[in-house]
XYZ file of C-alpha atoms in Angstrom:
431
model
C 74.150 -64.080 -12.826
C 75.858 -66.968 -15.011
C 79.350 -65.385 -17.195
C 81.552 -67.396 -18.956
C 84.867 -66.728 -19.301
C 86.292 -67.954 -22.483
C 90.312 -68.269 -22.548
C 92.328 -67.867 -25.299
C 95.991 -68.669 -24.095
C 98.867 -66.281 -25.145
C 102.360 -67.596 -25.990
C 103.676 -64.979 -27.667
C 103.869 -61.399 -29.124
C 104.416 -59.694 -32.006
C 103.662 -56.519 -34.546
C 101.764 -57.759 -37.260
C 99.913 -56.777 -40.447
C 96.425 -57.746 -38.972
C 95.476 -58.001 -35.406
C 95.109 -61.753 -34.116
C 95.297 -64.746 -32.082
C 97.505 -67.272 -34.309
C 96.942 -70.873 -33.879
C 100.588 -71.511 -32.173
C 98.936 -68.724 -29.040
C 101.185 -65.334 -30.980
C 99.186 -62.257 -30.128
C 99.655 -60.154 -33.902
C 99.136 -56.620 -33.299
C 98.340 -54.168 -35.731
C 100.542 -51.435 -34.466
C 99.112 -48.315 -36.497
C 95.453 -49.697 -35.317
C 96.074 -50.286 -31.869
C 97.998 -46.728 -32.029
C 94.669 -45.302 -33.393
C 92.620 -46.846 -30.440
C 94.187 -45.067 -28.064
C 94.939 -42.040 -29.641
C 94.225 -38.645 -28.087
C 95.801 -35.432 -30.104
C 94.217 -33.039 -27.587
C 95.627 -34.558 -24.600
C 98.626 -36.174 -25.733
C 101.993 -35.002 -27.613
C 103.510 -38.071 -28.103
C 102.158 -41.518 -27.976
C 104.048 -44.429 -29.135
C 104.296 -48.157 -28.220
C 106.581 -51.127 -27.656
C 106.364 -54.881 -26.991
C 107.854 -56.583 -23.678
C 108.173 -60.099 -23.440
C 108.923 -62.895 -19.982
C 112.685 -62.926 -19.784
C 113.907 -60.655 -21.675
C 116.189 -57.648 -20.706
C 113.649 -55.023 -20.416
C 112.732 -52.465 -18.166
C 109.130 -50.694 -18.020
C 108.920 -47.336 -16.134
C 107.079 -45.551 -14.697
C 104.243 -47.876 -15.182
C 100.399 -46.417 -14.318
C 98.015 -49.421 -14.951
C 98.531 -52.989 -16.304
C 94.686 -54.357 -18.057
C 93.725 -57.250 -19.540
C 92.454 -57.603 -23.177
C 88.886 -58.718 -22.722
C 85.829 -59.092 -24.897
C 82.561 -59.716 -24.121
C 81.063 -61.919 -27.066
C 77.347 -61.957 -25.337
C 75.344 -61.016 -22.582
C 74.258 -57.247 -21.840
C 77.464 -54.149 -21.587
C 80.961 -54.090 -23.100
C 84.172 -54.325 -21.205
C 85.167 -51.168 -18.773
C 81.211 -50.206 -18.796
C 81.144 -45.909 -17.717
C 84.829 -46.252 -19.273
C 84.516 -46.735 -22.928
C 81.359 -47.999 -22.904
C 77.849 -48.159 -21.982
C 76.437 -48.405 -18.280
C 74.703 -51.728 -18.503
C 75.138 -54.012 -15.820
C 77.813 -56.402 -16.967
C 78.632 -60.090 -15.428
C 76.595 -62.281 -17.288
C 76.708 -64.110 -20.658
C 80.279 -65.181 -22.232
C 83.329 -63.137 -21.940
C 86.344 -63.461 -24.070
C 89.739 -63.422 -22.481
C 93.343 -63.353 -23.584
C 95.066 -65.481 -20.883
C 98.787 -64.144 -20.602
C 98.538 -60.941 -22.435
C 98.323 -57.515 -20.934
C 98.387 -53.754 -22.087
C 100.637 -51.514 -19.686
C 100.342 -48.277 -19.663
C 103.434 -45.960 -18.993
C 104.326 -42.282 -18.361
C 104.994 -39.458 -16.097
C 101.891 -38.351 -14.204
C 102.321 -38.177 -10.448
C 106.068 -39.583 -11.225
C 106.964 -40.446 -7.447
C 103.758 -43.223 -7.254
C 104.266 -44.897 -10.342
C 106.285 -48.199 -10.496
C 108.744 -50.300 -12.638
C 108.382 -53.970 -14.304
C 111.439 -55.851 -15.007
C 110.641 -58.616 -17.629
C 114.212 -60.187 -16.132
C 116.556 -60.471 -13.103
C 115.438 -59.639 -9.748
C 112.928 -57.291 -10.248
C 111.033 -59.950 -12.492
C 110.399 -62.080 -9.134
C 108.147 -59.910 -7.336
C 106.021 -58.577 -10.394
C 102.901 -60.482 -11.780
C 103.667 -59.020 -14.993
C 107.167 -59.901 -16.015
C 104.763 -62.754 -16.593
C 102.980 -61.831 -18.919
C 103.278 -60.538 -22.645
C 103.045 -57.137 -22.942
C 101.786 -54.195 -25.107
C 103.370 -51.230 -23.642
C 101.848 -47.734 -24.535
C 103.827 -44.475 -23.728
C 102.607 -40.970 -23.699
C 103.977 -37.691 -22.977
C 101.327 -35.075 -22.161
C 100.481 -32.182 -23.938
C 101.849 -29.147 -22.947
C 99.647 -27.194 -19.998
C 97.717 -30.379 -19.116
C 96.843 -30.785 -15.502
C 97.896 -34.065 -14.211
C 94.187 -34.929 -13.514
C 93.348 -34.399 -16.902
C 96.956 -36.194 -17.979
C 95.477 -39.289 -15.960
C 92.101 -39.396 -16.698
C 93.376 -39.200 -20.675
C 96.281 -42.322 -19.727
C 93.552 -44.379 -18.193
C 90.646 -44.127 -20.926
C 93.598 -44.828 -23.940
C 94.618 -48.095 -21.741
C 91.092 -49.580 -22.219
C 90.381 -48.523 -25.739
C 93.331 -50.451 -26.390
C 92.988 -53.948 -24.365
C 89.291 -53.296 -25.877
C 90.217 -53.313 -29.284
C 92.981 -56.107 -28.464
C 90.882 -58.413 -27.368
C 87.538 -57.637 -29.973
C 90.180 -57.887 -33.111
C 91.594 -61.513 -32.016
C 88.452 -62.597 -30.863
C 86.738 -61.950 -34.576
C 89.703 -63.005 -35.885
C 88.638 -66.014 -35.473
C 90.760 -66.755 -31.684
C 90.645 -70.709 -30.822
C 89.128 -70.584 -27.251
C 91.784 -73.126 -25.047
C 89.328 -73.177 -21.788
C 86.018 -72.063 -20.344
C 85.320 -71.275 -16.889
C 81.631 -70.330 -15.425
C 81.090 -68.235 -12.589
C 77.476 -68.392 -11.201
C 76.545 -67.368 -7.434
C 72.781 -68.073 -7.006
C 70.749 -65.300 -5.314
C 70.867 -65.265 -1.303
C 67.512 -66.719 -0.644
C 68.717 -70.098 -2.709
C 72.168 -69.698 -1.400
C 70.857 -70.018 1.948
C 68.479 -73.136 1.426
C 71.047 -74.562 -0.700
C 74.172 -74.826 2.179
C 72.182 -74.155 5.317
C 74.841 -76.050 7.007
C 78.047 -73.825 5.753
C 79.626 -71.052 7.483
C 78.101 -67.723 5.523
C 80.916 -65.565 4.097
C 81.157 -62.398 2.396
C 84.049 -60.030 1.098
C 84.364 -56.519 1.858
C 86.242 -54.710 -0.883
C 88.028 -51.855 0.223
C 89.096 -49.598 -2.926
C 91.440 -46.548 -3.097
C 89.668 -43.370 -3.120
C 91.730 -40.762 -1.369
C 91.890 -38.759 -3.920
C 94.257 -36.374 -5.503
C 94.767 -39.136 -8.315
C 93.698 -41.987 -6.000
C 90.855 -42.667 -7.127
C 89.229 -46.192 -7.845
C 86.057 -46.069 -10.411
C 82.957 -48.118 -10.328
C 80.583 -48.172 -13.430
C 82.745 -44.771 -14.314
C 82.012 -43.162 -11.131
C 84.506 -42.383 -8.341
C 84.417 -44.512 -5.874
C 84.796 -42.211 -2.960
C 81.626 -40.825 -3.655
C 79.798 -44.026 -2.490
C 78.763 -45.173 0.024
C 79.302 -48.725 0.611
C 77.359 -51.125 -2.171
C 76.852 -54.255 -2.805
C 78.186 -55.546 -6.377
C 77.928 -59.325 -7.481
C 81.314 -60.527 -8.061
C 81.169 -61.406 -11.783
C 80.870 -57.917 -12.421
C 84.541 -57.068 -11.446
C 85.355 -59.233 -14.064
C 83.861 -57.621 -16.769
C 85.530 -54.096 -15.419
C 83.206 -52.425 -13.817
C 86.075 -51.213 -11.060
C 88.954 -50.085 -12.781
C 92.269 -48.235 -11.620
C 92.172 -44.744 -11.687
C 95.248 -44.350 -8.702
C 98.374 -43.067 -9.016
C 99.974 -44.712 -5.443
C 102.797 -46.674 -4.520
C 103.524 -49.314 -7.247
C 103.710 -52.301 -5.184
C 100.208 -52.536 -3.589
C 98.419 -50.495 -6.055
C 95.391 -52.844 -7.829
C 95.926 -52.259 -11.336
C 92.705 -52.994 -13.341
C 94.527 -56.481 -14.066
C 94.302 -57.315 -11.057
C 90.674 -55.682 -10.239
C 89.429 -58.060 -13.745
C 91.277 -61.127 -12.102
C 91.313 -60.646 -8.284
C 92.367 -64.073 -6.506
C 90.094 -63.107 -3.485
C 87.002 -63.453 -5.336
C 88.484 -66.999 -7.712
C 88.852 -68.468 -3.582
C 85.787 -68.044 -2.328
C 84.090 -69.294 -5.818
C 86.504 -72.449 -5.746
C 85.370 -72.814 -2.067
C 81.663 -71.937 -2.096
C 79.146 -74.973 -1.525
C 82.393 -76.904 -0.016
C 83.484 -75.733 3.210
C 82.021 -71.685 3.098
C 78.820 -70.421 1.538
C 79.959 -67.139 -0.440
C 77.266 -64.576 -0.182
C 78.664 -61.988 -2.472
C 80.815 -58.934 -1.813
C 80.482 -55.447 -0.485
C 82.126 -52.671 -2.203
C 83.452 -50.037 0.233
C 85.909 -46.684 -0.164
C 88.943 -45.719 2.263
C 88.309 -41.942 2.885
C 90.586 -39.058 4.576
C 88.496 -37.866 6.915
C 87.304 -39.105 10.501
C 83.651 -39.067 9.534
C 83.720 -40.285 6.306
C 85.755 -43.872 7.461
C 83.007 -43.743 10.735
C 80.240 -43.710 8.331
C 81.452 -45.976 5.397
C 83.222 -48.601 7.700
C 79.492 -48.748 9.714
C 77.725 -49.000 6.353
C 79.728 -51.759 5.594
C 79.206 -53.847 8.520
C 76.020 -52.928 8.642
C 75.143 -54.552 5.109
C 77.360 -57.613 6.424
C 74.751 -58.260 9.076
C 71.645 -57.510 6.845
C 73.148 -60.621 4.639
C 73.478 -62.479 7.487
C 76.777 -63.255 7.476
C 79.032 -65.110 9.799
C 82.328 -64.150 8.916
C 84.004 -61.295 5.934
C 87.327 -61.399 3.891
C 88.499 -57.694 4.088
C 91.084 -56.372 1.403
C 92.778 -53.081 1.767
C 94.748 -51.211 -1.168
C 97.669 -48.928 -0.095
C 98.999 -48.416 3.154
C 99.028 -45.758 6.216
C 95.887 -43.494 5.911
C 93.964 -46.838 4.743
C 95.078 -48.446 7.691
C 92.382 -47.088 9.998
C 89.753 -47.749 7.270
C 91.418 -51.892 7.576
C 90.944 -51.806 11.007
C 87.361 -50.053 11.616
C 85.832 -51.941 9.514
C 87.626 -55.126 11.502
C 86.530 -53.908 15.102
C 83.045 -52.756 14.440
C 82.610 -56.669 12.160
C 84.113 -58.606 15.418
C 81.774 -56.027 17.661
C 78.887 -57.608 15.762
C 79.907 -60.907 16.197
C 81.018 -61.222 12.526
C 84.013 -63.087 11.957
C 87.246 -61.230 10.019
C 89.987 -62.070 8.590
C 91.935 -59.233 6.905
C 94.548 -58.776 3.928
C 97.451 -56.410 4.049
C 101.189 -55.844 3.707
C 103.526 -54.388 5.316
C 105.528 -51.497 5.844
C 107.606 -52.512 8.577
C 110.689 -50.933 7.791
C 113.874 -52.353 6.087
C 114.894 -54.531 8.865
C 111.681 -55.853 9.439
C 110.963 -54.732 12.769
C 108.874 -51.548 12.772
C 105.054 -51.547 13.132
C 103.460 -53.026 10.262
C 100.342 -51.022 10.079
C 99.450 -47.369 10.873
C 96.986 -48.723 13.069
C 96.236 -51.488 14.882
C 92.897 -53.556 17.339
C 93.146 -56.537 19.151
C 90.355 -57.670 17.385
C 92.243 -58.548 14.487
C 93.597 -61.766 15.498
C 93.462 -62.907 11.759
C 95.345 -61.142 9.204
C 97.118 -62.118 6.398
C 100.354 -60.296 4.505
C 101.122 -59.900 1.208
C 104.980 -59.293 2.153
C 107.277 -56.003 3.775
C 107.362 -53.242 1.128
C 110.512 -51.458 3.014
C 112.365 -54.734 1.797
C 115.695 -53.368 -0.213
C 116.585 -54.922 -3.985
C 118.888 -54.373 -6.106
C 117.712 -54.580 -9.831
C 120.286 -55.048 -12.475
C 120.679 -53.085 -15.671
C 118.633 -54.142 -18.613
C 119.815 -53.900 -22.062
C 116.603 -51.799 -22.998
C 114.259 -49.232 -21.638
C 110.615 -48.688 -22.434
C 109.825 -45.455 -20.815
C 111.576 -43.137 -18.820
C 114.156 -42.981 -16.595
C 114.288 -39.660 -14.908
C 111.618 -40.151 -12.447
C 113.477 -43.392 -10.385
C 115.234 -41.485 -7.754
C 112.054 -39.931 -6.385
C 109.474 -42.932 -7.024
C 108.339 -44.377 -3.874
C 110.503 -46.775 -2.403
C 113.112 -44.965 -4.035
C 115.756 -42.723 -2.674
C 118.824 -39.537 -4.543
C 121.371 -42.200 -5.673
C 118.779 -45.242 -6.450
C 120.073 -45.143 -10.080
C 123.342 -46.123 -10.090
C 125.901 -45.245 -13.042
C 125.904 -48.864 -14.469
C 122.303 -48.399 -15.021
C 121.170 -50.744 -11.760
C 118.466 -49.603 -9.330
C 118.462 -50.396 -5.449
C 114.595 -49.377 -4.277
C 112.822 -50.650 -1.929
C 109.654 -53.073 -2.836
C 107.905 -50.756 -3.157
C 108.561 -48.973 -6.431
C 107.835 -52.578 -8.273
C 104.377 -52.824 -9.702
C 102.299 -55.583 -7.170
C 105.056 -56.802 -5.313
C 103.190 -56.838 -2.487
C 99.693 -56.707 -4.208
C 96.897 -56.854 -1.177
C 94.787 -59.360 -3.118
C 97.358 -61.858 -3.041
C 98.075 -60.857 -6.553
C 101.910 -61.203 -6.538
C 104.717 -63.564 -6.564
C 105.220 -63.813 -2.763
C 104.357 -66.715 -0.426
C 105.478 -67.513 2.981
C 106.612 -70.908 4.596
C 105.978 -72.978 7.482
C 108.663 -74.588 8.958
């Protein structure tokens, strides 16, 4: 599978009479059109929408899902296939991205597992999207509507609109800045090709514990998989999407599911020092015998590939834990190599367990940072959203909004501050 992704670079945003990329990189937006696209008068009883741009004093919350405008121009499928469109298999042919932009989606649902995105201050440094320029829609549920239905309704208006986004600019005429091609061979050339390179492949672990943590794959719920394999091209076309409602800061929006750094390494790396196989797409369940039988499926595929070592990812944190560290032990038991992908919650001074669980097999693990951490995020001269729901979000506490309009939360209540991917603003240093 060959895809192209063709990037259009956003600079700037704006309302507009006509939806389009101008030549100086400012996304126009049709406001009354893009309010159409994601329209839903049976589910929703307001809807309205707002712009947020890098630096200024803004404040998003509570934020569900953050997706990318994308487009594909040709090849088989649409974006967010089992979404808003069709089931064909996407991740080939060309692919038309706007680089910078994002539509964020933003209302009350679960309202203690959604999170906040400061476009300033000291909230902006830990979120990937105080980066980016933002379409912002808000919605207010009809009255009666279960909060399944509430999110299910959220999520489907999110991609209509990055759908129509991204389709509008690109036959607008949108001056492609950059190309990039993705293109893994199949196994049996991959293996004459670098018969010499370590063999490596990336189990995907994806949120499905239900109760509005779900993760969605072709449009159907993850958690009632079993463990797949999926070529990686296809997650950029959207065929796993967010459907989760859990803590902010290591939640995989669909953003990040479209653009997810693990799969850009191994590419960048593959035929140079690691031969990337492909990845495995596997669910973290609630029960005992589900994570026995889904963590053994996955290793099991690992060795049918052949592999000598696996990346493995987790999203959220406790109860996902054990399904992090089965899926470790029983790899290392079969003599494949692991090197895993967390964060933390290690309390606020740092030294509390990390993880819910824990092996000696995993000797190799990488963090994406210590939710627990305590900020302090200054007022901002505008909200987009609500602010009723910030003394209960996670990572939030009675008294977290303070009278001068400042928050002090923990990490976790910021959208991907501690994104397992790698997805976020963090680093560490070696000194």
């Amino acid at each position: 599978m060959k895809l192209e992704l063709q990037r259009s670079k956003v600079k700037n945003i704006a309302w507009g009479e006509k939806t389009a990329l101008l030549p100086d990189g400012t996304l126009e937006i049709n406001k009354e059109e893009l309010l159409a696209a994601a329209a839903d008068p049976e589910h929703f009883k307001t809807l309205s929408a707002d712009l947020a741009r890098p630096g200024e004093s803004v404040r998003i919350c509570p934020v569900k899902d953050a997706i990318q405008p994308r487009y594909k121009t040709e090849g088989a499928g649409q974006e967010f296939p089992g979404m808003v469109s069709g089931v064909d298999t996407v991740g080939s042919g060309k692919t038309f991205v706007l680089d910078g932009a994002a539509v964020i989606t933003c209302g009350r649902i679960v309202g203690f597992q959604e999170g906040i995105v400061d476009m300033s201050g000291e909230g902006a440094k830990y979120t990937p999207f105080s980066k980016t320029m933002n379409a912002v829609l808000v919605f207010e549920p009809a009255d009666g509507l279960e909060a399944h239905e509430y999110e299910k309704a959220c999520r489907l208006a999110g991609f209509r609109a990055a759908l129509y986004i991204a389709e509008a600019a690109w036959k607008a005429g949108a001056k492609v800045d950059e190309t990039e091609l993705y293109d893994l061979p199949p196994f049996s050339e991959s293996m004459k090709a670098f018969p010499e390179l370590p063999k490596v492949a990336y189990i995907y672990m994806l949120q499905t514990q239900g109760l509005l943590h779900d993760t969605y794959v072709y449009g159907v719920d993850a958690k009632k998989i079993l463990p797949t394999l999926i070529h990686p091209n296809e997650t950029m076309d959207g065929a796993i999407v967010s459907g989760n409602c859990v803590s902010a800061c290591d939640k995989n929006s669909t953003f990040v599911h479209q653009n997810n750094p693990v799969i850009r390494s191994l590419y960048e790396r593959h035929g140079k020092d690691i031969n990337f196989i492909g990845v495995i797409i596997t669910n973290e369940n609630v029960t005992l015998m589900d994570k026995q039988r889904s963590s053994s499926y996955a290793v099991k595929l690992a060795s049918m590939l052949g592999v000598d070592g696996v990346v493995i990812s987790e999203e959220g944190f406790g109860n996902p834990d054990a399904d992090l560290i089965m899926n470790c032990r029983k790899a290392e038991q079969a003599g494949i190599r692991t090197v895993l992908i967390t964060d933390e919650y290690a309390g606020r001074d740092g030294a509390s367990q990390s993880l819910a669980d824990a092996t000696k097999e995993a000797d190799a693990v990488v963090t994406a940072g210590n939710a627990n951490m305590i900020v302090v995020l200054p007022p901002m001269d505008k909200l987009i959203g609500f602010a009723d729901y910030t003394d209960v979000i996670a990572g939030g506490f009675d008294g977290s909004l303070r009278a001068d309009g400042s928050i002090e939360v923990e990490l976790q209540a910021i959208t991907g501050a501690t994104c397992e991917l790698g997805f976020n603003p963090l680093s560490a240093k070696t000194w």
